[in-house]
PDB file of C-alpha atoms in Angstrom:
ATOM      1  CA  UNK B   1     148.171 111.635 115.576  1.00  0.00           C
ATOM      2  CA  UNK B   2     146.590 109.361 114.109  1.00  0.00           C
ATOM      3  CA  UNK B   3     142.720 107.520 115.225  1.00  0.00           C
ATOM      4  CA  UNK B   4     142.262 103.766 115.438  1.00  0.00           C
ATOM      5  CA  UNK B   5     140.335 102.616 114.034  1.00  0.00           C
ATOM      6  CA  UNK B   6     137.873 101.967 117.468  1.00  0.00           C
ATOM      7  CA  UNK B   7     138.586 105.476 118.064  1.00  0.00           C
ATOM      8  CA  UNK B   8     137.129 105.936 113.707  1.00  0.00           C
ATOM      9  CA  UNK B   9     133.909 103.713 114.519  1.00  0.00           C
ATOM     10  CA  UNK B  10     132.523 105.460 118.050  1.00  0.00           C
ATOM     11  CA  UNK B  11     132.950 109.366 116.604  1.00  0.00           C
ATOM     12  CA  UNK B  12     130.179 107.818 113.708  1.00  0.00           C
ATOM     13  CA  UNK B  13     128.684 106.006 117.107  1.00  0.00           C
ATOM     14  CA  UNK B  14     128.959 109.671 118.347  1.00  0.00           C
ATOM     15  CA  UNK B  15     127.392 111.634 115.296  1.00  0.00           C
ATOM     16  CA  UNK B  16     124.780 108.361 114.598  1.00  0.00           C
ATOM     17  CA  UNK B  17     124.036 108.758 117.552  1.00  0.00           C
ATOM     18  CA  UNK B  18     122.851 112.844 117.463  1.00  0.00           C
ATOM     19  CA  UNK B  19     122.267 112.433 113.770  1.00  0.00           C
ATOM     20  CA  UNK B  20     119.166 109.938 114.696  1.00  0.00           C
ATOM     21  CA  UNK B  21     117.927 111.665 118.041  1.00  0.00           C
ATOM     22  CA  UNK B  22     116.728 114.766 115.877  1.00  0.00           C
ATOM     23  CA  UNK B  23     115.907 112.538 113.217  1.00  0.00           C
ATOM     24  CA  UNK B  24     113.750 110.831 115.849  1.00  0.00           C
ATOM     25  CA  UNK B  25     112.075 113.585 116.607  1.00  0.00           C
ATOM     26  CA  UNK B  26     111.616 115.392 113.059  1.00  0.00           C
ATOM     27  CA  UNK B  27     109.870 112.128 112.336  1.00  0.00           C
ATOM     28  CA  UNK B  28     107.889 112.552 114.687  1.00  0.00           C
ATOM     29  CA  UNK B  29     107.149 116.663 114.143  1.00  0.00           C
ATOM     30  CA  UNK B  30     106.249 116.461 110.598  1.00  0.00           C
ATOM     31  CA  UNK B  31     104.250 113.112 111.509  1.00  0.00           C
ATOM     32  CA  UNK B  32     101.477 114.986 114.383  1.00  0.00           C
ATOM     33  CA  UNK B  33     101.314 118.272 111.786  1.00  0.00           C
ATOM     34  CA  UNK B  34     100.197 115.849 108.822  1.00  0.00           C
ATOM     35  CA  UNK B  35      97.714 113.862 110.323  1.00  0.00           C
ATOM     36  CA  UNK B  36      94.562 115.470 110.762  1.00  0.00           C
ATOM     37  CA  UNK B  37      93.794 113.954 113.901  1.00  0.00           C
ATOM     38  CA  UNK B  38      96.402 113.795 116.518  1.00  0.00           C
ATOM     39  CA  UNK B  39      98.697 115.276 118.713  1.00  0.00           C
ATOM     40  CA  UNK B  40     101.224 114.176 120.772  1.00  0.00           C
ATOM     41  CA  UNK B  41      99.614 112.513 123.048  1.00  0.00           C
ATOM     42  CA  UNK B  42      96.737 110.850 121.279  1.00  0.00           C
ATOM     43  CA  UNK B  43      98.934 110.115 118.126  1.00  0.00           C
ATOM     44  CA  UNK B  44     100.213 105.968 119.098  1.00  0.00           C
ATOM     45  CA  UNK B  45     102.676 106.100 116.140  1.00  0.00           C
ATOM     46  CA  UNK B  46     104.363 108.842 117.024  1.00  0.00           C
ATOM     47  CA  UNK B  47     104.500 107.610 120.192  1.00  0.00           C
ATOM     48  CA  UNK B  48     105.698 104.802 118.524  1.00  0.00           C
ATOM     49  CA  UNK B  49     109.022 105.872 116.787  1.00  0.00           C
ATOM     50  CA  UNK B  50     111.920 104.560 118.650  1.00  0.00           C
ATOM     51  CA  UNK B  51     115.396 105.390 118.062  1.00  0.00           C
ATOM     52  CA  UNK B  52     117.951 102.106 118.902  1.00  0.00           C
ATOM     53  CA  UNK B  53     120.491 104.217 119.199  1.00  0.00           C
ATOM     54  CA  UNK B  54     123.774 103.329 118.083  1.00  0.00           C
ATOM     55  CA  UNK B  55     126.335 101.289 118.452  1.00  0.00           C
ATOM     56  CA  UNK B  56     129.616  99.434 117.005  1.00  0.00           C
ATOM     57  CA  UNK B  57     129.292  96.319 115.114  1.00  0.00           C
ATOM     58  CA  UNK B  58     132.481  93.800 113.874  1.00  0.00           C
ATOM     59  CA  UNK B  59     131.020  95.448 110.793  1.00  0.00           C
ATOM     60  CA  UNK B  60     130.837  99.506 111.341  1.00  0.00           C
ATOM     61  CA  UNK B  61     128.739 101.250 113.234  1.00  0.00           C
ATOM     62  CA  UNK B  62     124.669 100.775 112.742  1.00  0.00           C
ATOM     63  CA  UNK B  63     121.184 102.333 113.725  1.00  0.00           C
ATOM     64  CA  UNK B  64     118.048 100.605 114.772  1.00  0.00           C
ATOM     65  CA  UNK B  65     114.829 102.577 114.638  1.00  0.00           C
ATOM     66  CA  UNK B  66     111.581 100.653 115.561  1.00  0.00           C
ATOM     67  CA  UNK B  67     107.952 101.241 113.936  1.00  0.00           C
ATOM     68  CA  UNK B  68     104.426 100.046 113.843  1.00  0.00           C
ATOM     69  CA  UNK B  69     103.587  97.334 111.765  1.00  0.00           C
ATOM     70  CA  UNK B  70     101.279  99.734 109.791  1.00  0.00           C
ATOM     71  CA  UNK B  71     104.543 102.927 109.315  1.00  0.00           C
ATOM     72  CA  UNK B  72     104.756 103.032 105.597  1.00  0.00           C
ATOM     73  CA  UNK B  73     100.998 102.943 104.712  1.00  0.00           C
ATOM     74  CA  UNK B  74     100.345 106.372 106.965  1.00  0.00           C
ATOM     75  CA  UNK B  75     104.096 107.841 105.018  1.00  0.00           C
ATOM     76  CA  UNK B  76     103.419 106.430 101.029  1.00  0.00           C
ATOM     77  CA  UNK B  77      99.832 106.180 102.021  1.00  0.00           C
ATOM     78  CA  UNK B  78      96.351 103.555 100.846  1.00  0.00           C
ATOM     79  CA  UNK B  79      94.426 104.801  97.524  1.00  0.00           C
ATOM     80  CA  UNK B  80      90.963 104.789  98.184  1.00  0.00           C
ATOM     81  CA  UNK B  81      88.486 102.071  96.501  1.00  0.00           C
ATOM     82  CA  UNK B  82      87.281 105.536  94.986  1.00  0.00           C
ATOM     83  CA  UNK B  83      90.453 106.003  94.711  1.00  0.00           C
ATOM     84  CA  UNK B  84      90.158 110.073  96.683  1.00  0.00           C
ATOM     85  CA  UNK B  85      93.170 109.932  98.630  1.00  0.00           C
ATOM     86  CA  UNK B  86      96.808 111.337  98.039  1.00  0.00           C
ATOM     87  CA  UNK B  87      99.296 108.849  97.837  1.00  0.00           C
ATOM     88  CA  UNK B  88     103.270 108.296  96.726  1.00  0.00           C
ATOM     89  CA  UNK B  89     105.684 105.486  96.040  1.00  0.00           C
ATOM     90  CA  UNK B  90     108.845 104.815  96.935  1.00  0.00           C
ATOM     91  CA  UNK B  91     112.517 102.544  95.443  1.00  0.00           C
ATOM     92  CA  UNK B  92     111.056  99.825  97.867  1.00  0.00           C
ATOM     93  CA  UNK B  93     107.272 100.354  97.404  1.00  0.00           C
ATOM     94  CA  UNK B  94     107.297 101.453  93.700  1.00  0.00           C
ATOM     95  CA  UNK B  95     103.217 100.775  92.949  1.00  0.00           C
ATOM     96  CA  UNK B  96     102.870 102.474  95.911  1.00  0.00           C
ATOM     97  CA  UNK B  97      99.234 100.682  97.947  1.00  0.00           C
ATOM     98  CA  UNK B  98      95.103 100.730  97.271  1.00  0.00           C
ATOM     99  CA  UNK B  99      92.786  98.777  98.655  1.00  0.00           C
ATOM    100  CA  UNK B 100      91.279  96.552  96.269  1.00  0.00           C
ATOM    101  CA  UNK B 101      87.581  96.128  98.124  1.00  0.00           C
ATOM    102  CA  UNK B 102      85.565  97.034 100.865  1.00  0.00           C
ATOM    103  CA  UNK B 103      86.173  93.851 102.527  1.00  0.00           C
ATOM    104  CA  UNK B 104      87.069  95.212 106.309  1.00  0.00           C
ATOM    105  CA  UNK B 105      89.332  92.343 108.241  1.00  0.00           C
ATOM    106  CA  UNK B 106      89.282  91.254 111.030  1.00  0.00           C
ATOM    107  CA  UNK B 107      91.758  93.482 112.130  1.00  0.00           C
ATOM    108  CA  UNK B 108      90.588  96.458 111.015  1.00  0.00           C
ATOM    109  CA  UNK B 109      87.601  96.229 112.609  1.00  0.00           C
ATOM    110  CA  UNK B 110      89.676  94.826 115.997  1.00  0.00           C
ATOM    111  CA  UNK B 111      92.372  98.192 115.180  1.00  0.00           C
ATOM    112  CA  UNK B 112      89.052 101.086 114.924  1.00  0.00           C
ATOM    113  CA  UNK B 113      87.191  99.334 117.516  1.00  0.00           C
ATOM    114  CA  UNK B 114      89.690  99.932 119.559  1.00  0.00           C
ATOM    115  CA  UNK B 115      90.317 103.131 118.392  1.00  0.00           C
ATOM    116  CA  UNK B 116      86.337 103.489 119.279  1.00  0.00           C
ATOM    117  CA  UNK B 117      87.556 102.312 123.059  1.00  0.00           C
ATOM    118  CA  UNK B 118      90.373 104.484 123.743  1.00  0.00           C
ATOM    119  CA  UNK B 119      88.549 107.779 122.681  1.00  0.00           C
ATOM    120  CA  UNK B 120      85.661 107.326 124.136  1.00  0.00           C
ATOM    121  CA  UNK B 121      83.974 107.780 121.553  1.00  0.00           C
ATOM    122  CA  UNK B 122      79.844 108.676 121.444  1.00  0.00           C
ATOM    123  CA  UNK B 123      77.789 105.859 120.240  1.00  0.00           C
ATOM    124  CA  UNK B 124      74.960 105.520 119.120  1.00  0.00           C
ATOM    125  CA  UNK B 125      72.831 102.730 120.613  1.00  0.00           C
ATOM    126  CA  UNK B 126      69.738 100.792 118.479  1.00  0.00           C
ATOM    127  CA  UNK B 127      66.723  99.823 120.498  1.00  0.00           C
ATOM    128  CA  UNK B 128      67.899  96.601 122.525  1.00  0.00           C
ATOM    129  CA  UNK B 129      71.272  96.841 121.202  1.00  0.00           C
ATOM    130  CA  UNK B 130      73.838  96.314 123.888  1.00  0.00           C
ATOM    131  CA  UNK B 131      76.906  98.915 123.569  1.00  0.00           C
ATOM    132  CA  UNK B 132      79.695  96.288 122.543  1.00  0.00           C
ATOM    133  CA  UNK B 133      77.473  94.769 119.620  1.00  0.00           C
ATOM    134  CA  UNK B 134      77.122  99.751 118.527  1.00  0.00           C
ATOM    135  CA  UNK B 135      81.017  99.847 118.627  1.00  0.00           C
ATOM    136  CA  UNK B 136      81.431  96.901 116.107  1.00  0.00           C
ATOM    137  CA  UNK B 137      78.180  98.636 113.704  1.00  0.00           C
ATOM    138  CA  UNK B 138      80.428 102.018 114.276  1.00  0.00           C
ATOM    139  CA  UNK B 139      84.312  99.753 113.944  1.00  0.00           C
ATOM    140  CA  UNK B 140      82.563  97.697 111.113  1.00  0.00           C
ATOM    141  CA  UNK B 141      81.373 101.497 108.785  1.00  0.00           C
ATOM    142  CA  UNK B 142      84.565 103.262 109.777  1.00  0.00           C
ATOM    143  CA  UNK B 143      86.357 100.997 107.945  1.00  0.00           C
ATOM    144  CA  UNK B 144      84.629 100.795 105.802  1.00  0.00           C
ATOM    145  CA  UNK B 145      84.856 104.432 104.868  1.00  0.00           C
ATOM    146  CA  UNK B 146      87.967 104.641 105.513  1.00  0.00           C
ATOM    147  CA  UNK B 147      88.191 101.858 102.625  1.00  0.00           C
ATOM    148  CA  UNK B 148      86.630 103.239 100.047  1.00  0.00           C
ATOM    149  CA  UNK B 149      87.652 107.449 100.891  1.00  0.00           C
ATOM    150  CA  UNK B 150      91.911 105.690 101.683  1.00  0.00           C
ATOM    151  CA  UNK B 151      94.399 107.161 104.162  1.00  0.00           C
ATOM    152  CA  UNK B 152      96.354 110.621 102.669  1.00  0.00           C
ATOM    153  CA  UNK B 153     100.580 109.308 102.526  1.00  0.00           C
ATOM    154  CA  UNK B 154     102.188 111.830 105.166  1.00  0.00           C
ATOM    155  CA  UNK B 155     105.541 112.198 104.537  1.00  0.00           C
ATOM    156  CA  UNK B 156     107.012 112.028 107.507  1.00  0.00           C
ATOM    157  CA  UNK B 157     109.329 109.342 107.067  1.00  0.00           C
ATOM    158  CA  UNK B 158     110.088 109.910 103.439  1.00  0.00           C
ATOM    159  CA  UNK B 159     110.776 113.663 103.731  1.00  0.00           C
ATOM    160  CA  UNK B 160     113.719 112.263 106.350  1.00  0.00           C
ATOM    161  CA  UNK B 161     115.269 109.677 105.178  1.00  0.00           C
ATOM    162  CA  UNK B 162     115.902 110.805 101.746  1.00  0.00           C
ATOM    163  CA  UNK B 163     119.411 111.451  99.521  1.00  0.00           C
ATOM    164  CA  UNK B 164     119.531 115.366 101.571  1.00  0.00           C
ATOM    165  CA  UNK B 165     119.601 113.419 104.292  1.00  0.00           C
ATOM    166  CA  UNK B 166     121.935 110.873 103.934  1.00  0.00           C
ATOM    167  CA  UNK B 167     124.135 113.675 102.679  1.00  0.00           C
ATOM    168  CA  UNK B 168     123.730 116.201 106.091  1.00  0.00           C
ATOM    169  CA  UNK B 169     124.947 112.448 107.985  1.00  0.00           C
ATOM    170  CA  UNK B 170     128.056 111.986 105.330  1.00  0.00           C
ATOM    171  CA  UNK B 171     128.670 116.133 104.951  1.00  0.00           C
ATOM    172  CA  UNK B 172     128.910 115.419 109.188  1.00  0.00           C
ATOM    173  CA  UNK B 173     129.756 112.207 109.643  1.00  0.00           C
ATOM    174  CA  UNK B 174     132.922 113.196 106.938  1.00  0.00           C
ATOM    175  CA  UNK B 175     133.710 116.387 109.286  1.00  0.00           C
ATOM    176  CA  UNK B 176     134.286 114.677 112.313  1.00  0.00           C
ATOM    177  CA  UNK B 177     136.612 112.119 111.029  1.00  0.00           C
ATOM    178  CA  UNK B 178     138.594 114.555 108.492  1.00  0.00           C
ATOM    179  CA  UNK B 179     138.216 111.677 105.693  1.00  0.00           C
ATOM    180  CA  UNK B 180     135.603 110.747 103.473  1.00  0.00           C
ATOM    181  CA  UNK B 181     132.481 108.228 103.757  1.00  0.00           C
ATOM    182  CA  UNK B 182     130.902 105.861 102.418  1.00  0.00           C
ATOM    183  CA  UNK B 183     127.186 105.188 103.946  1.00  0.00           C
ATOM    184  CA  UNK B 184     125.570 102.142 103.400  1.00  0.00           C
ATOM    185  CA  UNK B 185     121.665 101.623 104.251  1.00  0.00           C
ATOM    186  CA  UNK B 186     120.142  99.208 105.141  1.00  0.00           C
ATOM    187  CA  UNK B 187     116.790  99.213 105.106  1.00  0.00           C
ATOM    188  CA  UNK B 188     114.538  95.662 106.688  1.00  0.00           C
ATOM    189  CA  UNK B 189     110.763  96.278 106.494  1.00  0.00           C
ATOM    190  CA  UNK B 190     108.837  93.618 108.844  1.00  0.00           C
ATOM    191  CA  UNK B 191     105.270  93.215 107.286  1.00  0.00           C
TER     192      UNK B 191
END
């Protein structure tokens, strides 16, 4: 009994769904193991990894992952102004990333303020200083420290979505379908 194209696409979607779920779990585990400061309930990036699943389209079978927009910096790392961080590169970002100066943009300061508040960190206030001003001061200092030292790369994504991982997927698909397959990866990096 021969399979129709639609049957093959449904089998592919099923295999991709199972593989995608495992890859998502692996990314979350690697991230939590490699980030010095977090656990499953604290780590916003690990919780932001969402696998939207696989589906059959007119062009084939697709799978989509969504992550917080800063995932690539955590994956590859960012060299600090003092170049202490361990960083990586890949084909999409052959030069990697680096901070060019110690200037703190408002988004970074706001993210640090949010982090301080979310964690309930103790903030020392100077005489006559409002707590919100002390939080801003502390956030600014933390942001400068990050820019000075950099961010160590974790490779939580790169170690999952690589040639070896896609080879495993290809082998699983060929076994399930009983024929050769070609996998095309289309990465849409939104910045």
